[in-house]
CSV table of C-alpha atoms in Angstrom, one decimal:
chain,number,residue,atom,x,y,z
A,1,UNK,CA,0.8,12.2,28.4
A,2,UNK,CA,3.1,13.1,25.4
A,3,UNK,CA,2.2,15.6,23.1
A,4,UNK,CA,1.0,13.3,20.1
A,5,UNK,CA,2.3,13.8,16.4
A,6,UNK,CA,0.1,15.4,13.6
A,7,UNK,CA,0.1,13.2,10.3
A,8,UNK,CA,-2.1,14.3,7.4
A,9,UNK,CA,-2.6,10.8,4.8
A,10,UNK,CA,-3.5,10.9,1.9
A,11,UNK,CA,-5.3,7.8,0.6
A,12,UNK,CA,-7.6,6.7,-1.9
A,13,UNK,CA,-7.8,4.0,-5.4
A,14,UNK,CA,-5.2,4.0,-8.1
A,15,UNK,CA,-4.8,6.1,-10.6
A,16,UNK,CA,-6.7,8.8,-8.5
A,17,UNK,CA,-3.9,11.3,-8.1
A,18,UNK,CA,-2.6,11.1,-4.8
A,19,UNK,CA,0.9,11.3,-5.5
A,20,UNK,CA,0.8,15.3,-7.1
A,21,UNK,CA,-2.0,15.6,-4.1
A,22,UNK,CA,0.4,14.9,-1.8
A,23,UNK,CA,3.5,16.4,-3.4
A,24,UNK,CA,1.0,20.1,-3.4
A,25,UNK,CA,0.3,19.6,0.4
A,26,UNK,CA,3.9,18.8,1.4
A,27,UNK,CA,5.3,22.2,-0.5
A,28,UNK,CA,2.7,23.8,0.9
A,29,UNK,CA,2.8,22.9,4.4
A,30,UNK,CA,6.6,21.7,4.7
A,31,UNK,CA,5.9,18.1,4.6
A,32,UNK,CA,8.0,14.8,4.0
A,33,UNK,CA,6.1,12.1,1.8
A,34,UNK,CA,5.8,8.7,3.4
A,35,UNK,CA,5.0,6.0,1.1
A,36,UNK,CA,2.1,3.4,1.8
A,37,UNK,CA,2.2,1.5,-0.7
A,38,UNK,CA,3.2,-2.3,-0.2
A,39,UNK,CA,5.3,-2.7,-3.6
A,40,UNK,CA,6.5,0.5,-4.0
A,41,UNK,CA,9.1,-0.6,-1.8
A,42,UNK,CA,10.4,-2.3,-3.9
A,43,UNK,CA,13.6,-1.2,-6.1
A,44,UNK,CA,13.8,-2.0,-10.0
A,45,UNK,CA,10.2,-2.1,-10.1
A,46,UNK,CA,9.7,1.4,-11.1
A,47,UNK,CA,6.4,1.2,-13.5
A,48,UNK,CA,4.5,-1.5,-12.7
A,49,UNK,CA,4.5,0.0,-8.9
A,50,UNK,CA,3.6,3.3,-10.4
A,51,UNK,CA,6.5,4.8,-8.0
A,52,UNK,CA,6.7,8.6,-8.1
A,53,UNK,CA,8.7,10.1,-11.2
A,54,UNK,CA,12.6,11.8,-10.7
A,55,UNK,CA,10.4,15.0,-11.4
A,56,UNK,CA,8.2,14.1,-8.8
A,57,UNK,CA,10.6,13.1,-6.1
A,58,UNK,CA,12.4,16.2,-6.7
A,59,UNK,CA,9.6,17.9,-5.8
A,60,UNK,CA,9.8,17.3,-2.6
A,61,UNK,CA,11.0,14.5,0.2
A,62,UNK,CA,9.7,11.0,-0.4
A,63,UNK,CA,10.4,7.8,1.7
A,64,UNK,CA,10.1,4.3,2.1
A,65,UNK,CA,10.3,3.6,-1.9
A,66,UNK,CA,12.7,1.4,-3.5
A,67,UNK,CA,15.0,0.2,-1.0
A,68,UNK,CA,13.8,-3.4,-1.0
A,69,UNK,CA,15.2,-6.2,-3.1
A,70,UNK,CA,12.8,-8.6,-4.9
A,71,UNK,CA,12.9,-11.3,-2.9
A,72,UNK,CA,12.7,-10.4,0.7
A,73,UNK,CA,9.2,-10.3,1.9
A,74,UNK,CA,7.5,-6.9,3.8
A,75,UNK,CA,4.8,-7.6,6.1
A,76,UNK,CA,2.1,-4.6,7.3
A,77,UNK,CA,4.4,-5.0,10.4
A,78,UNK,CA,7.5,-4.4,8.6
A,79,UNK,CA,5.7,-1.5,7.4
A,80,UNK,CA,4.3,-0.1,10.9
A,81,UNK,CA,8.0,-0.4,12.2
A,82,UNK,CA,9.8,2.0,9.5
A,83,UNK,CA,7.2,4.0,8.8
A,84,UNK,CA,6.9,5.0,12.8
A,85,UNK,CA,10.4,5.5,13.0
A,86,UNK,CA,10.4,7.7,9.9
A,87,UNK,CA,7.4,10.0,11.3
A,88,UNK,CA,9.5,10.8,14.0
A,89,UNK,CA,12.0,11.8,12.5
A,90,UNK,CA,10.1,13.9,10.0
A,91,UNK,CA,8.2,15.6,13.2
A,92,UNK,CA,11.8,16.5,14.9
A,93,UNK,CA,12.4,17.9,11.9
A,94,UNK,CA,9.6,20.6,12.6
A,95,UNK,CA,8.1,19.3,9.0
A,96,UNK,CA,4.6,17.6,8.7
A,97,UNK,CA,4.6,13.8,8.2
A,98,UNK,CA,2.3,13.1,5.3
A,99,UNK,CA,1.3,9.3,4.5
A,100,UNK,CA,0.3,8.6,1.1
A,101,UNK,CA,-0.6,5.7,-0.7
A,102,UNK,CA,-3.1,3.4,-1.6
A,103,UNK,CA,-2.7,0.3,0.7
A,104,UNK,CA,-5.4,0.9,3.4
A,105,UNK,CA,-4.6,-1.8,6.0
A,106,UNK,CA,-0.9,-0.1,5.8
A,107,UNK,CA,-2.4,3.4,6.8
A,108,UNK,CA,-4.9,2.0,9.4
A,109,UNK,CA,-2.6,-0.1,10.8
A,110,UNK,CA,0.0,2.8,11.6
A,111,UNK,CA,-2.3,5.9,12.1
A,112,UNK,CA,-4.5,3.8,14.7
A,113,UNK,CA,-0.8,2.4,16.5
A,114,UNK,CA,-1.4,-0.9,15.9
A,115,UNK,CA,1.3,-3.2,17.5
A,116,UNK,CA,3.0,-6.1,15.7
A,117,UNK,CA,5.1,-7.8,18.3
A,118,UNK,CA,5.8,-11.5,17.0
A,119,UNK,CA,8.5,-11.9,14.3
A,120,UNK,CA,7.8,-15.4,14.1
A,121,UNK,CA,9.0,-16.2,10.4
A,122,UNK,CA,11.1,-19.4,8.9
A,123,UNK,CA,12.1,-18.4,5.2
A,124,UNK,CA,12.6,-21.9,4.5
A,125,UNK,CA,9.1,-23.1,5.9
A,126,UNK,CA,7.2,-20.3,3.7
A,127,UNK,CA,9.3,-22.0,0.4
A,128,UNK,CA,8.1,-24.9,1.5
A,129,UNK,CA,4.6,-23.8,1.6
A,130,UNK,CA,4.5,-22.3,-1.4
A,131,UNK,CA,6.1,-24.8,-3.4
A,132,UNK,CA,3.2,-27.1,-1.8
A,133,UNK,CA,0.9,-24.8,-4.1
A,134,UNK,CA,2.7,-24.8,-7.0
A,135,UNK,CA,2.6,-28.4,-7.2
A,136,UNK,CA,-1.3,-29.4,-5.3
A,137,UNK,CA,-2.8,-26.2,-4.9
A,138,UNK,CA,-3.8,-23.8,-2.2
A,139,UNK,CA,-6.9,-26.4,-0.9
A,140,UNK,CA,-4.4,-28.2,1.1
A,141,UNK,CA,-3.4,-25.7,3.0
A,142,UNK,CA,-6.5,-23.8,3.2
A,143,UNK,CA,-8.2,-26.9,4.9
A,144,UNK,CA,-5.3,-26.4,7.1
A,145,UNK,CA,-6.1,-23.2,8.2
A,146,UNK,CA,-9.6,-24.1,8.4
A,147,UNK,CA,-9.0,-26.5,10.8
A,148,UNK,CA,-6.6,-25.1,12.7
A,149,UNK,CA,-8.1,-21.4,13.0
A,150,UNK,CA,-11.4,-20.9,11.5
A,151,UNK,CA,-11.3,-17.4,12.3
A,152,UNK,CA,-8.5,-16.4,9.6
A,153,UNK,CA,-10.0,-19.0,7.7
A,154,UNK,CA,-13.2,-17.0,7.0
A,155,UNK,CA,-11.4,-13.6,7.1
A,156,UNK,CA,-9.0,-14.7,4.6
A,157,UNK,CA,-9.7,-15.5,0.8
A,158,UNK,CA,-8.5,-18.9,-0.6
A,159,UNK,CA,-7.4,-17.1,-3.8
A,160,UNK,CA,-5.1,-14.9,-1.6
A,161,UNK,CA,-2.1,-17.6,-1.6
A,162,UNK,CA,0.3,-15.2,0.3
A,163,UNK,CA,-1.9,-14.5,2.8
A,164,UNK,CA,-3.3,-18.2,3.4
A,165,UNK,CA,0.9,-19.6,3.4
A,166,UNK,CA,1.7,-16.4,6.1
A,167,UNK,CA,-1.1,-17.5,8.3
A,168,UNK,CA,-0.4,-21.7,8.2
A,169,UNK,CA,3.5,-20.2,8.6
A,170,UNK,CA,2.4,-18.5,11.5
A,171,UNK,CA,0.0,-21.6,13.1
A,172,UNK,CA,2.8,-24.2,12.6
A,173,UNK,CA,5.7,-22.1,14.3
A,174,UNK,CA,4.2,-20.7,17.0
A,175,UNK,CA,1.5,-23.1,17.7
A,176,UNK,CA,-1.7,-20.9,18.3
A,177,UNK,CA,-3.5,-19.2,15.8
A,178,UNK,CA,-3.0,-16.8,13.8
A,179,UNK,CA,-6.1,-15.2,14.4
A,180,UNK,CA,-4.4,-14.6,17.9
A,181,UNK,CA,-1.9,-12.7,16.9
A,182,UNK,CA,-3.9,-10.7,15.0
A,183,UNK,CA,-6.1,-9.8,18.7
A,184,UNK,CA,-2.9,-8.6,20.0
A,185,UNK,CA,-1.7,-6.3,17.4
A,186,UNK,CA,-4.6,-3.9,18.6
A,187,UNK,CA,-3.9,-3.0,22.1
A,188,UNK,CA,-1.2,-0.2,21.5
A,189,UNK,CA,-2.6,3.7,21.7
A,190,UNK,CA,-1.8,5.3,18.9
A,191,UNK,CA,1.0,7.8,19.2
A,192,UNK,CA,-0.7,9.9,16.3
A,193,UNK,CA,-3.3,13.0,15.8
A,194,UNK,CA,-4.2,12.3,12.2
A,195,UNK,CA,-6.2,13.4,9.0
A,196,UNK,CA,-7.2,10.6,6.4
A,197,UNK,CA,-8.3,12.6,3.0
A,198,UNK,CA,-9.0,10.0,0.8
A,199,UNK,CA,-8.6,11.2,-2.9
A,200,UNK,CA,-11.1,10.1,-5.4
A,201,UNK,CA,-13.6,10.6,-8.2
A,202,UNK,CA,-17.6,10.9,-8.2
A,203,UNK,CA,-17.8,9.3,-11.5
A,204,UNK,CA,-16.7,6.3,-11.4
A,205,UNK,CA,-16.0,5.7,-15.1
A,206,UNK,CA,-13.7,8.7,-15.2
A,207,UNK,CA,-11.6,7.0,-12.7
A,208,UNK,CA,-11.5,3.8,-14.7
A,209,UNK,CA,-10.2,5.6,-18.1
A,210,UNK,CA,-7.8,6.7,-15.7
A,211,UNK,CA,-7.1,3.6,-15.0
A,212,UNK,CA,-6.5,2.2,-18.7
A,213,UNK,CA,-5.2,5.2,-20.0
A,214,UNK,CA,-2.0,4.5,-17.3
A,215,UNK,CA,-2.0,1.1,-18.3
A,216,UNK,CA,-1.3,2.0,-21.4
A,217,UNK,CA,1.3,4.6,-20.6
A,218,UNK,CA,3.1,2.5,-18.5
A,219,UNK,CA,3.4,-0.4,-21.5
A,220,UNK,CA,4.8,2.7,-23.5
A,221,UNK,CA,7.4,3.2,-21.1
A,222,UNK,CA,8.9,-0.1,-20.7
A,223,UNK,CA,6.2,-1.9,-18.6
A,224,UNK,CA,6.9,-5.6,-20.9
A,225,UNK,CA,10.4,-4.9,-20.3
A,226,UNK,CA,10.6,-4.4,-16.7
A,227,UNK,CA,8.1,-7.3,-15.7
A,228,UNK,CA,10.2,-9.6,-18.3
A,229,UNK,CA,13.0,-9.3,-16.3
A,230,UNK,CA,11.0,-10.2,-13.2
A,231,UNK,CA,9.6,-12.5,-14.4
A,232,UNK,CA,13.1,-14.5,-15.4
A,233,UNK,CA,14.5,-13.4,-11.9
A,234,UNK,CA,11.3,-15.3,-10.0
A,235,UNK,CA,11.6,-18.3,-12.6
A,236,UNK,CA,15.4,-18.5,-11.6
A,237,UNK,CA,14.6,-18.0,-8.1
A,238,UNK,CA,11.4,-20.6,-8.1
A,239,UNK,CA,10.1,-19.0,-5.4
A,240,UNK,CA,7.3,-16.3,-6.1
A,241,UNK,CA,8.4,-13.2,-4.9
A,242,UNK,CA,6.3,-11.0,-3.3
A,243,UNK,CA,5.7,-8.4,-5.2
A,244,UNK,CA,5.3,-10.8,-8.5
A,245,UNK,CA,1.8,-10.6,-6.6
A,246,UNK,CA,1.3,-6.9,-8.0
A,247,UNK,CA,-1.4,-5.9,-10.4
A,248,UNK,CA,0.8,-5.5,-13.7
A,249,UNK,CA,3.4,-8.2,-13.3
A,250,UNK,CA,1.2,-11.5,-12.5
A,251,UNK,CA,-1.1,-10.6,-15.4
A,252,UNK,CA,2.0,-10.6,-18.0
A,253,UNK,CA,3.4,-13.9,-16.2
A,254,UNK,CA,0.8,-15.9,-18.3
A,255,UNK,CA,1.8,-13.8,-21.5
A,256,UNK,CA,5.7,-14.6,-20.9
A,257,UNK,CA,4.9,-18.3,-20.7
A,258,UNK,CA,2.6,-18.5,-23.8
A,259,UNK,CA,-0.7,-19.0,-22.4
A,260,UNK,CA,-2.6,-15.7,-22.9
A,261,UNK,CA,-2.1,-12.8,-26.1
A,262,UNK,CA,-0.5,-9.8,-24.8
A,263,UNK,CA,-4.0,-7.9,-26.0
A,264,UNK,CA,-5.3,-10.1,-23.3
A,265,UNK,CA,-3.0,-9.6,-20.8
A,266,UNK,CA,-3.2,-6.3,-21.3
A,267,UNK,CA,-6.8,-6.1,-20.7
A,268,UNK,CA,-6.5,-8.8,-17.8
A,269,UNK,CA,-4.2,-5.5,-16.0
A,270,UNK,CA,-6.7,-3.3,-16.9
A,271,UNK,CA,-9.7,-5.2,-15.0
A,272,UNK,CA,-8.0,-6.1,-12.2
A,273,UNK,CA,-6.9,-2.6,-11.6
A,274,UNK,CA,-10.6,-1.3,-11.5
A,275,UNK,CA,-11.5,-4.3,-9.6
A,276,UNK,CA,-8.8,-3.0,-7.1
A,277,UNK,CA,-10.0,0.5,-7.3
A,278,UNK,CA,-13.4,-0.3,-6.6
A,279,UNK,CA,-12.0,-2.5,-3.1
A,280,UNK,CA,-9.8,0.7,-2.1
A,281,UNK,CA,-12.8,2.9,-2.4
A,282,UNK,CA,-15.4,0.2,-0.4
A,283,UNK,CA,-11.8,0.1,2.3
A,284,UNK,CA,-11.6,3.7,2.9
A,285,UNK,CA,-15.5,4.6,3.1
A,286,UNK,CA,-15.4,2.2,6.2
A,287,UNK,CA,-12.6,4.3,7.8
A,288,UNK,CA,-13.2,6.4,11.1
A,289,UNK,CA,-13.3,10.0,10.0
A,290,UNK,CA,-11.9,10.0,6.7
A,291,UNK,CA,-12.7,12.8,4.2
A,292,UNK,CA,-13.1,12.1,0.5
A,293,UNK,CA,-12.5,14.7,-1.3
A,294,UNK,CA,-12.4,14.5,-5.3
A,295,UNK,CA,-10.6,15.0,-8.4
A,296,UNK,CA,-13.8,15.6,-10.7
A,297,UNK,CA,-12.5,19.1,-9.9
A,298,UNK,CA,-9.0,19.4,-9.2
A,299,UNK,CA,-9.1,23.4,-8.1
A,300,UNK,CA,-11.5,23.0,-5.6
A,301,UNK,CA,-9.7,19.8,-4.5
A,302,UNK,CA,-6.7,21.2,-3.7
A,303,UNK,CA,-8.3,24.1,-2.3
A,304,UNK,CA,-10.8,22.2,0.5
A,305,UNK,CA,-7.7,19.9,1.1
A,306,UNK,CA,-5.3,22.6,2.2
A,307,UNK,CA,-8.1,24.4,4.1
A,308,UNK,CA,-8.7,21.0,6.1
A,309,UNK,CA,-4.9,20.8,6.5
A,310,UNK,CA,-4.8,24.3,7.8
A,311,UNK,CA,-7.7,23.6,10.2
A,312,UNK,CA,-6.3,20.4,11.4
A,313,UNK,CA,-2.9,22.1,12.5
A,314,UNK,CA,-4.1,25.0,13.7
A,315,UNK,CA,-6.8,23.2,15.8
A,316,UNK,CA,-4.4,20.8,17.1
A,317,UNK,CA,-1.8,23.5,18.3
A,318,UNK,CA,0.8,22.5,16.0
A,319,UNK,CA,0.9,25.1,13.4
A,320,UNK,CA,3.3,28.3,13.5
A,321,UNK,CA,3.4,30.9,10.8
A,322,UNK,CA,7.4,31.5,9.6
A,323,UNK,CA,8.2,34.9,8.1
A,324,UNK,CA,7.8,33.6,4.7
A,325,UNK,CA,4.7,32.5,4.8
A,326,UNK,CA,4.9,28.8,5.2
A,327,UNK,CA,2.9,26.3,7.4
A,328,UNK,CA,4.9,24.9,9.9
A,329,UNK,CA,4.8,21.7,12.2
């Protein structure tokens, strides 16, 4: 059996830190940061996406962000694909693969080798479906999916419109469930010896000023701006794209067409970003073997996660000690 690759992730809600986490472990251990974050791919989207900084990508090597235009859609198998092909390469490298992000069904589905085998997609059949909600609603469809596979039907939300128009896409091209595919896409063993350190806060409230503290930064660095522009590319477009979705953007969409103040937009960003938090954290306590480890106090943070980093290579076999000092793969 083939050796199998180390990747260290670093996970956990917004706001929490994990990018200069991550950043501190890859110059540390001669890493390469993959992103796993499903809008940070995403170019001219900068704030809204909270993408790593030109300070912070200096810092050290960062991939899988901004190389997506606006309206082509990215799929947790998309994801899987490039993000597999980029560990590799970051492992014959001889530097450390380090995953980091906050979208938790993106890290579980690569670390645990999940394999997405069907590309069955019609572009014009998902326009289709999604002008169908724009003009009756989602209940059509979702009584759809109901009938047609009452499995996703209970394991997906009605409120989540992408995810209800991917899996009626899915039933009506390929003709079986989606649910189905869904069976298949965990067969594959995964190729990976991995550590989840999930990055977070004991008090809860100190994560949520977080929270609307960069809210608020990111409105005073051109947040109205950027998602005005957005929003006048998906109005052209008429076709949602999928990262108008994003916490930051679809809350400002009601502002740009008169229906809410910006105050209450603003606000309306600000809830639904703790409301996300609070799912990340519930997400990654149900992982298998995750560590949380927490920013209440950022020495002793960074200090447990490199000794767990250090333990995990050595343990594994992988670690070597270079003349200056450094960790490497």
């Amino acid at each position: 059996m083939a050796e199998k690759i180390p990747v260290v992730a670093v996970t956990g809600p917004t706001a929490a830190g994990k990018t200069a986490f991550a950043i501190e472990l890859a110059r540390r251990f001669s890493g390469e940061i993959i992103s796993c974050d499903s809008m940070q791919v995403y170019r001219g989207l900068p704030i809204g996406t909270a993408q790593p900084t030109e300070v912070e990508l200096r810092q050290a090597p960062h991939h899988l962000i901004s190389f997506l235009d606006w309206d082509v859609s990215f799929s947790v198998s998309d994801y899987v694909e490039l993000a597999k092909k980029t560990v590799s390469e970051i492992y014959n490298r001889g530097n450390l693969p380090i995953v980091a992000g906050g979208t938790g069904l993106y890290a579980r589905s690569l670390l645990r080798g999940f394999s997405f085998q069907e590309n069955v997609r019609d572009e014009e059949l998902r326009r289709e479906l999604f002008r169908q909600v724009e003009t009756e609603g989602v209940d059509g469809l979702y009584r759809e999916l109901q009938q047609f596979d009452p499995v996703s039907a209970e394991q997906i939300h009605p409120n989540n419109v992408k995810r209800v128009v991917r899996a009626v896409e899915y039933c009506r091209l390929a003709g079986e469930p989606f649910s189905e595919q869904a069976k298949r896409s965990h067969i594959t063993e995964s190729p990976y010896r991995s550590l989840m350190l999930c990055v977070s806060y004991r008090d809860r409230e100190k994560l949520y000023d977080r929270i609307d503290r960069r809210v608020d930064k990111m409105l005073e660095h051109g947040l109205l701006e950027e998602a005005e522009t957005f929003y006048r590319f998906c109005k052209a477009n008429g076709t949602p794209a999928t990262a108008a979705q994003a916490i930051g953007y679809k809350e400002l969409f009601p502002y740009f067409e008169g229906q809410v103040s910006l105050e209450e937009a603003v606000e309306n960003i600000k809830r639904e970003s703790r409301r996300y938090a609070k799912r990340q954290i519930t997400w990654f306590r149900r992982e298998q073997d995750v560590v949380f480890l927490y920013q209440d106090d950022p020495d002793d943070l960074l200090q447990e996660g490199c000794r767990l980093v250090e333990k995990f290579l050595e343990n594994k076999g992988f670690c070597e000690i270079e003349k200056e000092g450094k960790k490497r793969v």
